[in-house]
Coordinates of C-alpha atoms (C1' of nucleotides) in Angstrom, one line a residue:
Chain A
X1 CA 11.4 14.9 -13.9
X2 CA 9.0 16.5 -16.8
X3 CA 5.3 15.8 -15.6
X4 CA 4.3 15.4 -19.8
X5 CA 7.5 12.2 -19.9
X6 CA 6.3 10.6 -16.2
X7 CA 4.5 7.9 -15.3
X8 CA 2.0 9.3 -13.0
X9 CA -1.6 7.6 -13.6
X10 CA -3.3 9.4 -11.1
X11 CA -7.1 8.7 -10.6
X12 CA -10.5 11.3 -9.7
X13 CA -12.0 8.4 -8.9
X14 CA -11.6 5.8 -6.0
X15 CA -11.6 2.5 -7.1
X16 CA -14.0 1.0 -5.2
X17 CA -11.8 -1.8 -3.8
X18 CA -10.1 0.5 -1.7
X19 CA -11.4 1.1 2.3
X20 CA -8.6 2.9 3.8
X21 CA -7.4 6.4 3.2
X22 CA -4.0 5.3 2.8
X23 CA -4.8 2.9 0.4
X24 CA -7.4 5.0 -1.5
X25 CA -5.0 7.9 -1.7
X26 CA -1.7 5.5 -3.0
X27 CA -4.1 3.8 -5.8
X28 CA -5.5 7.4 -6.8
X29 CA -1.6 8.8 -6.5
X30 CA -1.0 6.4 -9.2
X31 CA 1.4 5.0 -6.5
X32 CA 0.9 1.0 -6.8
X33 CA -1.2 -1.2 -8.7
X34 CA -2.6 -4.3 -7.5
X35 CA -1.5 -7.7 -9.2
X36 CA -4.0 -10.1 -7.2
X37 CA -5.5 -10.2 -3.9
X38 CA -2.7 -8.8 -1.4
X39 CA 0.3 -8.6 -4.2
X40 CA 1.3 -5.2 -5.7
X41 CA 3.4 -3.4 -8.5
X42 CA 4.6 -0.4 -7.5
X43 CA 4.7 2.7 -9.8
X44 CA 7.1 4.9 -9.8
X45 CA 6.0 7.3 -7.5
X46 CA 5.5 4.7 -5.4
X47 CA 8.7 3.2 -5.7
X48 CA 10.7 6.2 -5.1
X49 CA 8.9 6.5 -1.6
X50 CA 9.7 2.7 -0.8
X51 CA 13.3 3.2 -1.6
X52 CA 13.4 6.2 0.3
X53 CA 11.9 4.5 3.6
X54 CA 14.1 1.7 2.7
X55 CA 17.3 4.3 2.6
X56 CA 16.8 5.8 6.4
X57 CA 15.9 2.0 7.6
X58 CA 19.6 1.0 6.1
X59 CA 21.2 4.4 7.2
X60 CA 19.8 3.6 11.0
X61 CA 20.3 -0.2 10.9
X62 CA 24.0 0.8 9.5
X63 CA 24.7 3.5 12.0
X64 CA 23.9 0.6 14.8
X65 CA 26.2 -1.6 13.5
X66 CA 24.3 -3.9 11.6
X67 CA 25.7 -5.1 8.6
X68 CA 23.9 -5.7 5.6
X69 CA 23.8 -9.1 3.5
X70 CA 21.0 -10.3 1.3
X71 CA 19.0 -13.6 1.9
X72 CA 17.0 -15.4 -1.2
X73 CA 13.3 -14.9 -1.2
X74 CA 13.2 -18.9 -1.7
X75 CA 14.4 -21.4 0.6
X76 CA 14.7 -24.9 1.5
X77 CA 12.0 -26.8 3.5
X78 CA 15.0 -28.8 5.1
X79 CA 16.0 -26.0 8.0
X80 CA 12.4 -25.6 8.4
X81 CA 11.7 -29.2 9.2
X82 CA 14.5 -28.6 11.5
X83 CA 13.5 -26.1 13.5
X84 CA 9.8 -27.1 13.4
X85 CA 8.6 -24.6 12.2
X86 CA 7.9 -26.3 9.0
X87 CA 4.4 -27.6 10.3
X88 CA 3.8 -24.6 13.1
X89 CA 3.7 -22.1 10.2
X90 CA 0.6 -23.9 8.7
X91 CA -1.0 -22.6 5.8
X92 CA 0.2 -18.7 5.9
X93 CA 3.8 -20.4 4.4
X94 CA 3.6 -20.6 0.4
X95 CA 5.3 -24.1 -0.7
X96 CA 6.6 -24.6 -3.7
X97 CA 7.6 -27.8 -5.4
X98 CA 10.5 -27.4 -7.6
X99 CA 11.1 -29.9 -11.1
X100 CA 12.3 -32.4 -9.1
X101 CA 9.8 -32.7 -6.6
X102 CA 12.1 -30.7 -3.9
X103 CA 10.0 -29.2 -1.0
X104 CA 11.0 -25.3 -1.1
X105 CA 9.0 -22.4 0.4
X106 CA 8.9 -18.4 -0.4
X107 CA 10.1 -17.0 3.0
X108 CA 7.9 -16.0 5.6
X109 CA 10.6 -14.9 7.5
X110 CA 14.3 -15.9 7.5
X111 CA 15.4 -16.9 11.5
X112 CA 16.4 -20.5 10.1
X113 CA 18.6 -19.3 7.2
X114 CA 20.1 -16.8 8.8
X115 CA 21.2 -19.0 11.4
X116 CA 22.4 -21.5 9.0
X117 CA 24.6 -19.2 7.3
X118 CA 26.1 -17.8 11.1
X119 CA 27.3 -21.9 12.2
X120 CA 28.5 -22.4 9.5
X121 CA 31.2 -19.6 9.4
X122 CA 31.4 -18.8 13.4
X123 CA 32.4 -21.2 15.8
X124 CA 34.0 -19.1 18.7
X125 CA 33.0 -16.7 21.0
X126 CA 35.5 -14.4 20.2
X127 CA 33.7 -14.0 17.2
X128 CA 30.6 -12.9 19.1
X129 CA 28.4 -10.4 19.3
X130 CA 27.1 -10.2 15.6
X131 CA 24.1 -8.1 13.9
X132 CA 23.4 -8.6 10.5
X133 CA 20.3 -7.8 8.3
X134 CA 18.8 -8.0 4.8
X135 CA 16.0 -5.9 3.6
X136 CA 13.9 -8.4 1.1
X137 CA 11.0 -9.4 0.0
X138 CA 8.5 -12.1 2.4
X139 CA 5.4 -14.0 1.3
X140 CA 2.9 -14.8 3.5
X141 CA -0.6 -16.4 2.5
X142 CA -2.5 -14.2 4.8
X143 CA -6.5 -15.9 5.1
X144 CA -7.7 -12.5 4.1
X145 CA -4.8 -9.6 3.1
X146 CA -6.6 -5.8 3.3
X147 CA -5.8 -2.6 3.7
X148 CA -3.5 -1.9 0.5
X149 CA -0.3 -2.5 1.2
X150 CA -0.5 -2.4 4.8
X151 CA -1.8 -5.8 5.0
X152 CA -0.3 -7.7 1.9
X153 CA 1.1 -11.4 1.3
X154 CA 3.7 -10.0 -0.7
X155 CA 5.6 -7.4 1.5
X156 CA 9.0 -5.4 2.0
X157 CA 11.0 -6.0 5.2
X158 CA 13.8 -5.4 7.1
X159 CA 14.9 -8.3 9.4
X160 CA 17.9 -7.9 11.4
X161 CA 19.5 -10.7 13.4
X162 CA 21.3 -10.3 16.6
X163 CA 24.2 -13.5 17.7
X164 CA 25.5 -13.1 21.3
X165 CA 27.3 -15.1 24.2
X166 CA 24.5 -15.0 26.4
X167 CA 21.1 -13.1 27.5
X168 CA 23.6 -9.7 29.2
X169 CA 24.7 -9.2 24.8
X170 CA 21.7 -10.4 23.4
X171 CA 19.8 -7.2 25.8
X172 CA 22.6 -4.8 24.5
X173 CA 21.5 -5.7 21.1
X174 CA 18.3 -5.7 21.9
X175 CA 18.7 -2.3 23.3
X176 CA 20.9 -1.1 20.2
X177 CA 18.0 -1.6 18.1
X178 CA 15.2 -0.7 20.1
X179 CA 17.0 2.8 19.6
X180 CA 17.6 2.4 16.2
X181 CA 14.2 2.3 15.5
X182 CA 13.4 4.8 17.7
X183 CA 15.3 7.0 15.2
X184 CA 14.6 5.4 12.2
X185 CA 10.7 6.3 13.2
X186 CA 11.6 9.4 14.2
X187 CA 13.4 10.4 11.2
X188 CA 10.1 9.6 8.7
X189 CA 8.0 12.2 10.9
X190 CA 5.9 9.1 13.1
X191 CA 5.3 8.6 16.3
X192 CA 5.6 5.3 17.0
X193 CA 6.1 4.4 20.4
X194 CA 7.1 1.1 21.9
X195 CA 4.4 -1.6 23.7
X196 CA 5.0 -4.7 25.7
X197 CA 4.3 -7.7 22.8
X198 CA 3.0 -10.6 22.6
X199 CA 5.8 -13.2 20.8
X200 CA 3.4 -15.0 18.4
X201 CA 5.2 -17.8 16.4
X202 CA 8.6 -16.1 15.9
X203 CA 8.7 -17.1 20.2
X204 CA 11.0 -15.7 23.0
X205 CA 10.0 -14.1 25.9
X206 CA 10.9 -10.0 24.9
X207 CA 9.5 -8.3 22.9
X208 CA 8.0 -5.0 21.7
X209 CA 6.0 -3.8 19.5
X210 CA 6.6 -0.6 17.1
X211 CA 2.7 1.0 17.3
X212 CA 1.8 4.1 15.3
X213 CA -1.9 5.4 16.7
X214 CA -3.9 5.2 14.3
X215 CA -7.7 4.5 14.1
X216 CA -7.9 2.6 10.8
X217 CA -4.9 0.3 12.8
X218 CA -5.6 -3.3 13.4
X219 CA -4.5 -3.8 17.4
X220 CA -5.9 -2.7 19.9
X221 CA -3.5 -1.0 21.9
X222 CA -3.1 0.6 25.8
X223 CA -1.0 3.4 26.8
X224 CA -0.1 6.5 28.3
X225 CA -0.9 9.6 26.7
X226 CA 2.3 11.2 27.5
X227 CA 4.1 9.2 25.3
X228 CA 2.4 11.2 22.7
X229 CA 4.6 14.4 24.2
X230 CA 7.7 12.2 24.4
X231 CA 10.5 14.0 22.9
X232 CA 11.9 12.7 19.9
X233 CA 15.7 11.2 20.1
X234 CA 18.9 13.8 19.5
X235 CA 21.0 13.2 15.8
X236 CA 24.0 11.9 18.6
X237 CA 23.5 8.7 19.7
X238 CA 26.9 6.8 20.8
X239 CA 25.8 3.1 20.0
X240 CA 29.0 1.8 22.5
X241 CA 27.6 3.5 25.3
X242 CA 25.8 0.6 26.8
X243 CA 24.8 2.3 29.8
X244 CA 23.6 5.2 27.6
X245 CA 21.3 2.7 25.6
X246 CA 20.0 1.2 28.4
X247 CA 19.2 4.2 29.8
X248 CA 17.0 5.3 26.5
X249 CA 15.3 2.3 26.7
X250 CA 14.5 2.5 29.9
X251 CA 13.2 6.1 29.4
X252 CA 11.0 4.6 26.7
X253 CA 9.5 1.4 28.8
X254 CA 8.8 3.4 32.2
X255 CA 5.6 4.3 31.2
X256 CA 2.7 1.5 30.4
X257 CA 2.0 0.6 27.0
X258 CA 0.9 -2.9 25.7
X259 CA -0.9 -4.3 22.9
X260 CA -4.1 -6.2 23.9
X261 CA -2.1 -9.6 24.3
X262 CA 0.1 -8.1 27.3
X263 CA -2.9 -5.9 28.2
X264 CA -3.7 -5.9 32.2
X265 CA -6.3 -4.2 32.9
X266 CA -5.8 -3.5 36.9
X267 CA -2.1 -2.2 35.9
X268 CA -3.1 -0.4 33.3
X269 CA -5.4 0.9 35.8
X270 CA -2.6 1.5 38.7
X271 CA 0.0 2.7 36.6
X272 CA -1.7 5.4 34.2
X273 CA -3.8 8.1 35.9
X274 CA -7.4 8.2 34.7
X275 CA -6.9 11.1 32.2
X276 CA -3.7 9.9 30.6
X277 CA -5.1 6.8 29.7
X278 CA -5.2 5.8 26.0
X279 CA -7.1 3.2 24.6
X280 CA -7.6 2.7 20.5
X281 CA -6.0 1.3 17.8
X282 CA -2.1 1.1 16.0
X283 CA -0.6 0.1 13.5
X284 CA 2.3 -2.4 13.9
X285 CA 5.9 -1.1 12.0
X286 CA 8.5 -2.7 13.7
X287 CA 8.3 -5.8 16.6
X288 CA 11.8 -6.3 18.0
X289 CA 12.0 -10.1 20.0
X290 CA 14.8 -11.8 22.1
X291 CA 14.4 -15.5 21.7
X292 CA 17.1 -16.8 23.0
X293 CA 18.2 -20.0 21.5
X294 CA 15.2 -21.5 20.1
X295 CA 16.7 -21.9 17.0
X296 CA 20.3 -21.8 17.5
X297 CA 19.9 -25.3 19.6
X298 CA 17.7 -27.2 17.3
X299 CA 19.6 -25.8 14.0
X300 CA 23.3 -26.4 16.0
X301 CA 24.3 -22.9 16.0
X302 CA 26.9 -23.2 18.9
X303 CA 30.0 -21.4 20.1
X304 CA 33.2 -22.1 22.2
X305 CA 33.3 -20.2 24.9
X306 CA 36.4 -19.7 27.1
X307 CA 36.5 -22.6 29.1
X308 CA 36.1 -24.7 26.3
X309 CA 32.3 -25.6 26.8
X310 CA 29.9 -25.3 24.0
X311 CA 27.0 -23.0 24.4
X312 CA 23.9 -22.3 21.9
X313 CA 24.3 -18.7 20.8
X314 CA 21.7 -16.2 21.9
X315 CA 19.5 -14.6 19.5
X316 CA 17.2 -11.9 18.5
X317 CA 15.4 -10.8 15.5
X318 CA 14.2 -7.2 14.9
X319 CA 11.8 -6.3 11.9
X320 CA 10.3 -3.1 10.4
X321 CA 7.6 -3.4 7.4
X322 CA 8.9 -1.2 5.0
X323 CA 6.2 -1.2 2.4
X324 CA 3.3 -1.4 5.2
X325 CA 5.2 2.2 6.5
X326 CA 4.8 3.8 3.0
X327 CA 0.9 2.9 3.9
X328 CA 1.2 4.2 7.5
X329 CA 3.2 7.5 7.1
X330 CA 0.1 8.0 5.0
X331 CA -2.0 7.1 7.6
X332 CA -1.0 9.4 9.9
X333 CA -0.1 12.5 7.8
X334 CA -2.3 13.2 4.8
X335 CA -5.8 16.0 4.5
X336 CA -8.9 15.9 2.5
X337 CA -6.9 17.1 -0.4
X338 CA -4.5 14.0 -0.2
X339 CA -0.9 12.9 1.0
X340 CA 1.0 15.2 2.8
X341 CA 5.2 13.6 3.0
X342 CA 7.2 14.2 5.6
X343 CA 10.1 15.8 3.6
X344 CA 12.6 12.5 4.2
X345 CA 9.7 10.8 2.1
X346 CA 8.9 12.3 -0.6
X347 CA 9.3 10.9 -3.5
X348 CA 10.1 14.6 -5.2
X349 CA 10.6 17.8 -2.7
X350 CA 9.4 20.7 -4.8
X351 CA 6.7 20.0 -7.6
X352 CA 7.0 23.2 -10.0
X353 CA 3.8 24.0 -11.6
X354 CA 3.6 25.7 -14.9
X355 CA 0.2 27.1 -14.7
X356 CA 0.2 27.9 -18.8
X357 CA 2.0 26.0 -20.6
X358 CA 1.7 27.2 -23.9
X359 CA 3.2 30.9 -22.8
X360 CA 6.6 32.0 -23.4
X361 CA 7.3 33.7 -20.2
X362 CA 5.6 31.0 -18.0
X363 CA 7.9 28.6 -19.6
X364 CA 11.1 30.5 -19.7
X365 CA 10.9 30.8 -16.3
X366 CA 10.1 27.6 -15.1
X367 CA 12.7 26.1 -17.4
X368 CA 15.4 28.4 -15.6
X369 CA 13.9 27.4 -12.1
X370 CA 13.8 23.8 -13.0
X371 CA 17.5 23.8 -14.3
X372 CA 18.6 25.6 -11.3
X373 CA 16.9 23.7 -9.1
X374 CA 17.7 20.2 -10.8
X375 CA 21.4 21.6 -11.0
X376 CA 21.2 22.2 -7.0
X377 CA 20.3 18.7 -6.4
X378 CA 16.8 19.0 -5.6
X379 CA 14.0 16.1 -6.7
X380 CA 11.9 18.4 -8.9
X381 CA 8.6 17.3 -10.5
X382 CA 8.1 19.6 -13.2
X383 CA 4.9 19.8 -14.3
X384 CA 5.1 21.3 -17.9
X385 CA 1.9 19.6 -19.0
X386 CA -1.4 21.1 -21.2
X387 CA -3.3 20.6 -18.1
X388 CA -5.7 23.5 -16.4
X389 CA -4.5 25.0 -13.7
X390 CA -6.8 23.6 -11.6
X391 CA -6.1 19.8 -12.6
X392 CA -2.1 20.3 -11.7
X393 CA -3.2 22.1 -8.2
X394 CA -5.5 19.2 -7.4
X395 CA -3.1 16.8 -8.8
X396 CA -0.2 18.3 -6.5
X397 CA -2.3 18.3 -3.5
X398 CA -2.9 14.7 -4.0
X399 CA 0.2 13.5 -4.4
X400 CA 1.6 15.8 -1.0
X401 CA 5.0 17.1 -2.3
X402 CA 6.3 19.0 0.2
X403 CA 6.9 21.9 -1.8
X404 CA 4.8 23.5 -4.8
X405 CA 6.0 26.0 -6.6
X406 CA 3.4 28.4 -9.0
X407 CA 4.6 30.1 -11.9
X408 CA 1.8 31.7 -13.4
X409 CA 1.1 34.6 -15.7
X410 CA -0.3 36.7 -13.1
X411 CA 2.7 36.2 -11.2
X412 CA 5.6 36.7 -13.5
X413 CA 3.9 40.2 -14.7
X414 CA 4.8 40.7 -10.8
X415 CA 8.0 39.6 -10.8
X416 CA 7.1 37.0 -8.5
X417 CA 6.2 33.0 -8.1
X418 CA 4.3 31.5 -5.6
X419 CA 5.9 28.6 -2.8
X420 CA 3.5 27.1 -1.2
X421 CA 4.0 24.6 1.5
X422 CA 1.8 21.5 1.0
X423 CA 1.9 20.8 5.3
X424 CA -0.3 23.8 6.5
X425 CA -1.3 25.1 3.3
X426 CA 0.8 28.3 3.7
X427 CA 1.8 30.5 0.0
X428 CA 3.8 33.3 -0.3
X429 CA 4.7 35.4 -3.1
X430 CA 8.2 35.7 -3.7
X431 CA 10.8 36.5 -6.5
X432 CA 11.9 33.1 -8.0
X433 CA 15.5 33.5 -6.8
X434 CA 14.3 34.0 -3.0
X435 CA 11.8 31.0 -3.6
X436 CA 15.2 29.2 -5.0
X437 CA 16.9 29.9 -1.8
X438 CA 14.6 29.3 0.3
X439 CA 14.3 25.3 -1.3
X440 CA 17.6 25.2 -1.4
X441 CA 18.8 25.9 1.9
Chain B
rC1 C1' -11.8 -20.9 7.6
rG2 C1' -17.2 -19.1 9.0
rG3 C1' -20.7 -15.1 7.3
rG4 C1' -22.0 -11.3 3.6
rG5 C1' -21.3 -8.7 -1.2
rA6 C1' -19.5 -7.8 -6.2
rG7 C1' -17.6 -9.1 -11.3
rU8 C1' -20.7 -4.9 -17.7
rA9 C1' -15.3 0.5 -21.5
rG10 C1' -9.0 2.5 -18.2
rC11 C1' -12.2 4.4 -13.5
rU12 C1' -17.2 5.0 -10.9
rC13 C1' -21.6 2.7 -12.0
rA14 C1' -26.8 1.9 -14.6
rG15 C1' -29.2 -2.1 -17.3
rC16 C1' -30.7 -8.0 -14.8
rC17 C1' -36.5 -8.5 -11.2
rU18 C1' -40.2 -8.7 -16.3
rG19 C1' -34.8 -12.4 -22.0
rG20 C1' -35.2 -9.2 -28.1
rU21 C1' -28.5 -7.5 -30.9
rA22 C1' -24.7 -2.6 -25.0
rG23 C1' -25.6 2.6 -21.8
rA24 C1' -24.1 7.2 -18.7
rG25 C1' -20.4 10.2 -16.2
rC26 C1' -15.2 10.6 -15.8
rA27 C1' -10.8 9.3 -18.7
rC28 C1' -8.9 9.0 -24.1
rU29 C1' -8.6 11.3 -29.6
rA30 C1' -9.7 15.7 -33.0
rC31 C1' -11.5 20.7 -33.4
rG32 C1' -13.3 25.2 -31.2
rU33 C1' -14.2 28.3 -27.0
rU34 C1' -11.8 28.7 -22.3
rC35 C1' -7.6 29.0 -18.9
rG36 C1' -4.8 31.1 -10.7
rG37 C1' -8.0 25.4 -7.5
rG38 C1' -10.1 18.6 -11.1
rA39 C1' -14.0 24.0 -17.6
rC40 C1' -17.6 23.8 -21.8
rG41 C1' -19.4 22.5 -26.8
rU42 C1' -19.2 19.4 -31.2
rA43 C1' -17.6 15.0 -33.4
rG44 C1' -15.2 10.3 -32.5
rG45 C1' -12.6 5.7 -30.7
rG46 C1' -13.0 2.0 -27.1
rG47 C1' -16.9 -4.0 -24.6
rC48 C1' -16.3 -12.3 -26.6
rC49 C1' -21.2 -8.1 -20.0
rG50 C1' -15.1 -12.9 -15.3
rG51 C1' -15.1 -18.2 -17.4
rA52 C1' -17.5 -23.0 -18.8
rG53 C1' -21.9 -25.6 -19.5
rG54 C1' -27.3 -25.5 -19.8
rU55 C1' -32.6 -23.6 -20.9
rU56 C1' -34.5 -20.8 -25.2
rC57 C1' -35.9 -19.0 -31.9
rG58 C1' -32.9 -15.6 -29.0
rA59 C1' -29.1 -14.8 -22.7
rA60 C1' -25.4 -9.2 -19.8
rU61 C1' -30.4 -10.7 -18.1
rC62 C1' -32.9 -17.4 -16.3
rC63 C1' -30.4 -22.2 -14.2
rU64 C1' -25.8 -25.1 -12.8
rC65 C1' -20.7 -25.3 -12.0
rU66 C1' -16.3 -22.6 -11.6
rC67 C1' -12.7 -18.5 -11.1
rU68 C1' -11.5 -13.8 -9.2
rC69 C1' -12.1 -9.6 -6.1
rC70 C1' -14.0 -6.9 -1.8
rC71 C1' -16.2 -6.4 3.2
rC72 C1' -17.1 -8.3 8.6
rG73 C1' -15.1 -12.0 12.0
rA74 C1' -11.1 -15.5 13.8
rC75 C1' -5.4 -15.2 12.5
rC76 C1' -0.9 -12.0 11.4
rA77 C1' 5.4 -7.7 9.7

RNA sequence: CGGGGAGUAGCUCAGCCUGGUAGAGCACUACGUUCGGGACGUAGGGGCCGGAGGUUCGAAUCCUCUCUCCCCGACCA
């Protein structure tokens, strides 16, 4: 993509609105726009990020088993009234009256549908277990939304729902995607490491927590330091191996770590040495729960099982913010110079830099690099623009491509460009087809 | 929902107290000088001062109502 042709309106200036860093540095990286209080458009830089987080959630979520449908962002009051939820929900669920006076909602959250659509099309227990999941848009009319996109009404999730026989599947599903997101974390550069939850309305009795530490996070949050050091999970994970999964997540719940609902403070205190004790603040990306059948029985979501009895199907419900993760990979990995990506985020890898535009050689050669490197399948910004060298280096550095690469006049009377590494800070001078190697390795 | 704050150019803000026909910096346009870490000069363009009422000869400024946004708290992917 040519810099001059994109639309990239970055900003010097923080608008004052913003608190955050995250949420400074998206609205100055020309990332998203706000539409009203809590509700965003997202701008193309933006949007390529989003759909990049949303690509390693469904490559995870796929490689678990979980099969993908897609749910409507507007729904029915009926299954609501059902399930009861219609009047726990209060005033966080938008309703919506359509022309002939039908009660319908924007979806909070989508337990009753999706359990709707499962009775109606499975009725045995040979068709058990089940894991399917959508990756839509939810309202919810938050009292008071903050924080960017972190805390919106509007947001981007991925809800997965797990249908089993009874509690021994529903914990291997549980399991499958408490691993799933282990590596779908893992593979976006966070640490997020998995806390003993409090169920909230969604209800059930397991639960965890997704928490990336972060001071600007909103709970408060108690663990053991050494999950900091825990190692990050292996590319081979053998999602049949039920012993194997159980054994992960055991790995992964041996040590304390609750958010300030579970919090005890004598365990906390017998369980964690003095010196590994953590105390601060996370942000929430995922929250897995087992809920058994709170809403199979009261929406009639039953199976046959062998011996011809009828039992409510077991189920869970596993989500991950997607937008609110653009926000905290931001969080957790940007400088005073701006965003730094983890390289399976960024919305471009290298971000070429012509530092004169209007000379010949300068532009010869960073046409040639950018056709090579566009013809290598690499996500090049090119930035052929009339700029100052100095504006394109600040802008670059704001919006934290992995890669920059400096072709400059100084440099190409040496024979050489520049690849810098926007993590570190680290140049080098290099010919351009060594620098081409190197970024495309 | 309680408490606080703010709406003036695309952005950051001044002007408001003490009413008199709208300002700065950045951004934008043109030209010139510059050109390896957000340059400088000159000349421009851009505003129903959030909205509605009221007071007044006259309202960005005073009064009333209203809408929106932000912050702190309680609540939440």
């Amino acid at each position: 993509m040519r810099r001059s042709a994109y639309f990239l309106p970055t900003l010097k200036e923080t608008p004052s609105e913003a608190q955050i860093v995250s949420h400074r540095l998206m609205l100055r990286a020309g990332m998203i726009r706000q539409a009203s209080a809590g509700i965003y458009s997202w701008l193309p830089l933006g949007f390529r990020v989003l759909k990049n987080i949303e690509r390693i959630v469904r490559e995870e979520q796929d490689a678990a088993g979980c099969q993908e449908i897609l749910m409507p962002t507007i729904q029915s009051a009926d299954l609501w009234k059902q399930s009861g939820r219609y009047e726990d929900y209060g005033k966080e669920m938008l309703r919506i009256e359509d022309r002939h006076g039908r009660e319908m909602l924007y979806g909070p959250t989508n337990e009753e549908l999706i359990t709707d659509i499962f009775k109606s099309a499975v009725k045995s227990y040979r068709d058990l277990p089940k894991l399917l999941y959508h990756i839509q848009w939810k309202f919810r009319d938050e009292v008071r939304p903050r924080f960017g996109i972190m805390r919106g009404r509007e947001f981007l999730m991925k809800d997965s729902y797990s249908f089993d026989l009874d509690y021994e599947g529903a914990k291997e599903a549980y399991n499958k995607m408490f691993v799933a997101y282990l590596r779908t974390f893992a593979r976006m550069d966070l640490k997020a490491i998995p806390m003993e939850a409090d169920t909230g309305p969604i209800g059930g009795n397991l639960s965890h927590e997704f928490i990336i530490l972060a001071d600007t996070g909103e709970s408060e949050v108690y663990c053991n330091r050494d999950f900091v050091d825990f190692d990050v999970l292996g590319s081979d994970v053998e999602y049949r191996d039920v012993e194997g999964l159980a054994t992960i997540v055991d790995h992964f719940t041996s040590l304390y770590a609750c958010t300030d609902e579970k919090h005890d403070a004598a365990e906390f205190e017998r369980r964690v040495p003095e010196d590994r004790r953590h105390v601060g603040r996370g942000i929430e990306v995922g929250h897995i729960f087992y809920f058994g059948d709170k809403y199979s029985a009261p929406l009639g979501a039953f199976v046959t099982k062998p011996d011809d009895s009828q039992v409510a199907v077991h189920m869970g419900s596993y989500g991950i913010g997607v937008s609110r993760l653009a926000g905290a990979i931001i969080e957790a990995s940007h400088d005073a110079a701006g965003i730094v990506w983890p390289e399976s985020i960024a919305p471009f890898k290298v971000g070429l830099i012509n530092l004169k535009a209007g000379d010949a050689d300068c532009t010869r050669v960073c046409e040639e690099i950018y056709g090579q490197l566009r013809g290598a399948g690499i996500e090049v910004l090119y930035d052929d623009s009339e700029e100052r060298g100095g504006a394109k280096f600040a802008e670059m550095d704001l919006i934290g491509l992995p890669w920059q690469l400096v072709v400059g006049p100084r440099g190409i009377k040496q024979g050489v460009v520049e690849l810098k590494q926007r993590r570190g800070g680290d140049r080098q001078e290099l010919s351009s087809e060594s620098a081409l190697a190197r970024l495309t390795a």
